[in-house]
Amino acid sequence: MSKKERVQPGHWHVSETPEGRLEDWLTAWDKGQWDFTYTDPGPNLAKYFEKVTEGRKGLKILVPLCATTYDLIWLCEQGHSVVGADLAESAAQRIFKQYKQEPIIEDVPSIAGKLYRNDSGTFKYYVGNFLRFSEDLEGTFDFIWDSKAMCAVDVRDRPDYLKVIRRLMGPKSTMMLECPKNIFPGAPYHFTEEQLNEFYGDICDVEYQDESDFDPTIAYHGDVDDEGQPLKAEVGKEEAAQSKEAESKKGNTVIVLQNYFLKKRE
């Protein structure tokens, strides 16, 4: 598909049934709405990771609903074992190609999906229904990077998402979580610190850290080459240069992301 469809934040199509909402996500991926390719880690991850993990090495890390974020590769390059999870198999294929790793692929019936992993097992990507993910698959994790993940989950599915994340937090687990400061009519959802304490406060200390600007229109789209580099230019920049007036009519595309640090109590 040469022309990627764009949907303004808060205006995604949402089905009434859980099964329909899974199909919504896959359909949106096929239409190019989540089809982004990055070449740098998220700014708040790079800025705060050493602090929130206290410089620990060899961590076991979960990145839920990760799509094709470069954060997966960056965390592996820091010497950690990384597990990503999302619905679209093409996302797993893309990130392994970008990382220049040959995947070993296994069926995972419990999530109605597959596991992509590298030969050493230090990089894994589960393709399937994350709401069915359990500690039986990978045990618990030292660090969880919720980068625009929970905020993308429909309100009706949020309790199941929270159950999964809470079960996967190890005894000394830490987590960073990003969500929009902007308030939209739908996903991605804004969360206050009070809400995060309602979700996690019984087991974690919640601390606000920082905010940063995120423009979802400024990204590479499409596949990568054999060297792991995007085949296309940054589409958002091209489109903005060609049609500033059209962009201004749509409103500001920048999302202000708030970043929180959660530390599980011992």
PDB file of C-alpha atoms in Angstrom, residues 89-210:
ATOM      1  CA  GLU A  89       3.249 -11.029  12.738  1.00  0.00           C
ATOM      2  CA  SER A  90       4.625  -8.617  10.129  1.00  0.00           C
ATOM      3  CA  ALA A  91       5.815  -6.410  13.023  1.00  0.00           C
ATOM      4  CA  ALA A  92       7.886  -9.295  14.418  1.00  0.00           C
ATOM      5  CA  GLN A  93       9.278 -10.034  10.976  1.00  0.00           C
ATOM      6  CA  ARG A  94      10.207  -6.373  10.491  1.00  0.00           C
ATOM      7  CA  ILE A  95      12.000  -5.941  13.817  1.00  0.00           C
ATOM      8  CA  PHE A  96      14.030  -9.153  13.369  1.00  0.00           C
ATOM      9  CA  LYS A  97      15.041  -7.972   9.915  1.00  0.00           C
ATOM     10  CA  GLN A  98      16.013  -4.561  11.283  1.00  0.00           C
ATOM     11  CA  TYR A  99      18.053  -6.220  14.049  1.00  0.00           C
ATOM     12  CA  LYS A 100      19.617  -8.498  11.400  1.00  0.00           C
ATOM     13  CA  GLN A 101      18.651 -11.608  13.347  1.00  0.00           C
ATOM     14  CA  GLU A 102      17.352 -14.843  11.818  1.00  0.00           C
ATOM     15  CA  PRO A 103      14.250 -15.836  13.820  1.00  0.00           C
ATOM     16  CA  ILE A 104      13.388 -19.290  15.087  1.00  0.00           C
ATOM     17  CA  ILE A 105       9.588 -19.537  14.964  1.00  0.00           C
ATOM     18  CA  GLU A 106       7.419 -21.660  17.261  1.00  0.00           C
ATOM     19  CA  ASP A 107       3.669 -22.005  17.733  1.00  0.00           C
ATOM     20  CA  VAL A 108       2.249 -20.751  21.048  1.00  0.00           C
ATOM     21  CA  PRO A 109      -1.334 -22.036  21.396  1.00  0.00           C
ATOM     22  CA  SER A 110      -1.941 -20.335  24.760  1.00  0.00           C
ATOM     23  CA  ILE A 111      -1.937 -16.901  23.104  1.00  0.00           C
ATOM     24  CA  ALA A 112      -3.294 -18.175  19.780  1.00  0.00           C
ATOM     25  CA  GLY A 113      -0.069 -17.102  18.133  1.00  0.00           C
ATOM     26  CA  LYS A 114       3.647 -17.630  17.638  1.00  0.00           C
ATOM     27  CA  LEU A 115       7.017 -16.942  19.217  1.00  0.00           C
ATOM     28  CA  TYR A 116       9.849 -15.399  17.226  1.00  0.00           C
ATOM     29  CA  ARG A 117      13.221 -15.748  18.975  1.00  0.00           C
ATOM     30  CA  ASN A 118      16.885 -15.440  18.154  1.00  0.00           C
ATOM     31  CA  ASP A 119      19.280 -18.347  18.468  1.00  0.00           C
ATOM     32  CA  SER A 120      20.553 -17.314  21.909  1.00  0.00           C
ATOM     33  CA  GLY A 121      17.057 -16.676  23.315  1.00  0.00           C
ATOM     34  CA  THR A 122      17.995 -13.155  24.403  1.00  0.00           C
ATOM     35  CA  PHE A 123      15.471 -11.574  22.034  1.00  0.00           C
ATOM     36  CA  LYS A 124      11.921 -12.867  21.814  1.00  0.00           C
ATOM     37  CA  TYR A 125       8.770 -11.529  20.222  1.00  0.00           C
ATOM     38  CA  TYR A 126       5.380 -13.070  20.970  1.00  0.00           C
ATOM     39  CA  VAL A 127       2.800 -12.633  18.224  1.00  0.00           C
ATOM     40  CA  GLY A 128      -0.704 -13.098  19.588  1.00  0.00           C
ATOM     41  CA  ASN A 129      -3.266 -11.980  22.141  1.00  0.00           C
ATOM     42  CA  PHE A 130      -1.279 -10.319  24.942  1.00  0.00           C
ATOM     43  CA  LEU A 131      -4.329 -10.426  27.228  1.00  0.00           C
ATOM     44  CA  ARG A 132      -3.752 -14.211  27.367  1.00  0.00           C
ATOM     45  CA  PHE A 133      -0.045 -13.876  28.200  1.00  0.00           C
ATOM     46  CA  SER A 134       0.928 -15.538  31.481  1.00  0.00           C
ATOM     47  CA  GLU A 135       3.955 -16.181  33.657  1.00  0.00           C
ATOM     48  CA  ASP A 136       3.893 -19.775  32.358  1.00  0.00           C
ATOM     49  CA  LEU A 137       5.500 -18.493  29.156  1.00  0.00           C
ATOM     50  CA  GLU A 138       8.414 -16.451  30.502  1.00  0.00           C
ATOM     51  CA  GLY A 139       8.093 -16.244  34.278  1.00  0.00           C
ATOM     52  CA  THR A 140       8.310 -12.725  35.718  1.00  0.00           C
ATOM     53  CA  PHE A 141      10.317  -9.693  34.625  1.00  0.00           C
ATOM     54  CA  ASP A 142      12.839  -7.329  36.207  1.00  0.00           C
ATOM     55  CA  PHE A 143      11.768  -4.333  34.133  1.00  0.00           C
ATOM     56  CA  ILE A 144       8.664  -3.508  32.098  1.00  0.00           C
ATOM     57  CA  TRP A 145       8.628  -0.723  29.532  1.00  0.00           C
ATOM     58  CA  ASP A 146       5.015   0.307  28.949  1.00  0.00           C
ATOM     59  CA  SER A 147       5.635   2.711  26.091  1.00  0.00           C
ATOM     60  CA  LYS A 148       2.213   3.934  24.945  1.00  0.00           C
ATOM     61  CA  ALA A 149       0.849   0.433  25.554  1.00  0.00           C
ATOM     62  CA  MET A 150      -1.803   0.602  28.286  1.00  0.00           C
ATOM     63  CA  CYS A 151      -3.024   3.926  26.931  1.00  0.00           C
ATOM     64  CA  ALA A 152      -3.823   2.193  23.619  1.00  0.00           C
ATOM     65  CA  VAL A 153      -5.933  -0.525  25.266  1.00  0.00           C
ATOM     66  CA  ASP A 154      -9.694  -0.075  25.176  1.00  0.00           C
ATOM     67  CA  VAL A 155     -11.270   0.743  28.555  1.00  0.00           C
ATOM     68  CA  ARG A 156     -13.208  -2.540  28.502  1.00  0.00           C
ATOM     69  CA  ASP A 157      -9.985  -4.543  28.096  1.00  0.00           C
ATOM     70  CA  ARG A 158      -7.943  -2.540  30.597  1.00  0.00           C
ATOM     71  CA  PRO A 159      -8.705  -4.762  33.644  1.00  0.00           C
ATOM     72  CA  ASP A 160      -7.377  -7.811  31.788  1.00  0.00           C
ATOM     73  CA  TYR A 161      -4.294  -5.893  30.675  1.00  0.00           C
ATOM     74  CA  LEU A 162      -3.595  -4.805  34.248  1.00  0.00           C
ATOM     75  CA  LYS A 163      -3.979  -8.369  35.529  1.00  0.00           C
ATOM     76  CA  VAL A 164      -1.372  -9.574  33.050  1.00  0.00           C
ATOM     77  CA  ILE A 165       1.148  -6.833  33.839  1.00  0.00           C
ATOM     78  CA  ARG A 166       0.746  -7.168  37.603  1.00  0.00           C
ATOM     79  CA  ARG A 167       1.304 -10.948  37.409  1.00  0.00           C
ATOM     80  CA  LEU A 168       4.437 -10.474  35.324  1.00  0.00           C
ATOM     81  CA  MET A 169       6.129  -8.083  37.735  1.00  0.00           C
ATOM     82  CA  GLY A 170       8.919  -9.835  39.627  1.00  0.00           C
ATOM     83  CA  PRO A 171       9.737  -9.314  43.336  1.00  0.00           C
ATOM     84  CA  LYS A 172      11.979  -6.290  42.679  1.00  0.00           C
ATOM     85  CA  SER A 173      10.458  -5.250  39.385  1.00  0.00           C
ATOM     86  CA  THR A 174      10.507  -1.685  38.116  1.00  0.00           C
ATOM     87  CA  MET A 175       8.480  -0.193  35.306  1.00  0.00           C
ATOM     88  CA  MET A 176       8.378   2.947  33.228  1.00  0.00           C
ATOM     89  CA  LEU A 177       5.070   3.961  31.726  1.00  0.00           C
ATOM     90  CA  GLU A 178       4.237   6.567  29.095  1.00  0.00           C
ATOM     91  CA  CYS A 179       0.833   8.026  28.336  1.00  0.00           C
ATOM     92  CA  PRO A 180      -0.413  11.206  26.650  1.00  0.00           C
ATOM     93  CA  LYS A 181      -0.851  14.402  28.580  1.00  0.00           C
ATOM     94  CA  ASN A 182      -3.335  15.337  25.867  1.00  0.00           C
ATOM     95  CA  ILE A 183      -6.919  14.241  26.457  1.00  0.00           C
ATOM     96  CA  PHE A 184      -8.568  12.636  23.425  1.00  0.00           C
ATOM     97  CA  PRO A 185     -12.130  11.321  22.985  1.00  0.00           C
ATOM     98  CA  GLY A 186     -10.728   7.789  22.817  1.00  0.00           C
ATOM     99  CA  ALA A 187      -7.377   5.983  22.770  1.00  0.00           C
ATOM    100  CA  PRO A 188      -4.586   6.808  23.391  1.00  0.00           C
ATOM    101  CA  TYR A 189      -5.860   7.560  26.882  1.00  0.00           C
ATOM    102  CA  HIS A 190      -4.496  10.034  29.405  1.00  0.00           C
ATOM    103  CA  PHE A 191      -3.887   8.792  32.969  1.00  0.00           C
ATOM    104  CA  THR A 192      -3.423  10.943  36.018  1.00  0.00           C
ATOM    105  CA  GLU A 193      -1.002   9.994  38.784  1.00  0.00           C
ATOM    106  CA  GLU A 194      -4.058   9.316  40.936  1.00  0.00           C
ATOM    107  CA  GLN A 195      -5.359   6.805  38.390  1.00  0.00           C
ATOM    108  CA  LEU A 196      -1.996   5.062  38.167  1.00  0.00           C
ATOM    109  CA  ASN A 197      -2.006   4.735  41.946  1.00  0.00           C
ATOM    110  CA  GLU A 198      -5.445   3.141  41.681  1.00  0.00           C
ATOM    111  CA  PHE A 199      -4.077   0.657  39.132  1.00  0.00           C
ATOM    112  CA  TYR A 200      -0.752  -0.139  40.815  1.00  0.00           C
ATOM    113  CA  GLY A 201      -0.516   1.742  44.114  1.00  0.00           C
ATOM    114  CA  ASP A 202      -1.246  -1.300  46.289  1.00  0.00           C
ATOM    115  CA  ILE A 203       1.966  -2.970  45.086  1.00  0.00           C
ATOM    116  CA  CYS A 204       4.085  -0.136  43.646  1.00  0.00           C
ATOM    117  CA  ASP A 205       5.315   3.342  44.428  1.00  0.00           C
ATOM    118  CA  VAL A 206       4.373   5.670  41.564  1.00  0.00           C
ATOM    119  CA  GLU A 207       6.540   8.672  40.678  1.00  0.00           C
ATOM    120  CA  TYR A 208       6.100  11.229  37.898  1.00  0.00           C
ATOM    121  CA  GLN A 209       9.365  11.770  35.998  1.00  0.00           C
ATOM    122  CA  ASP A 210       9.148  13.904  32.898  1.00  0.00           C
TER     123      ASP A 210
END
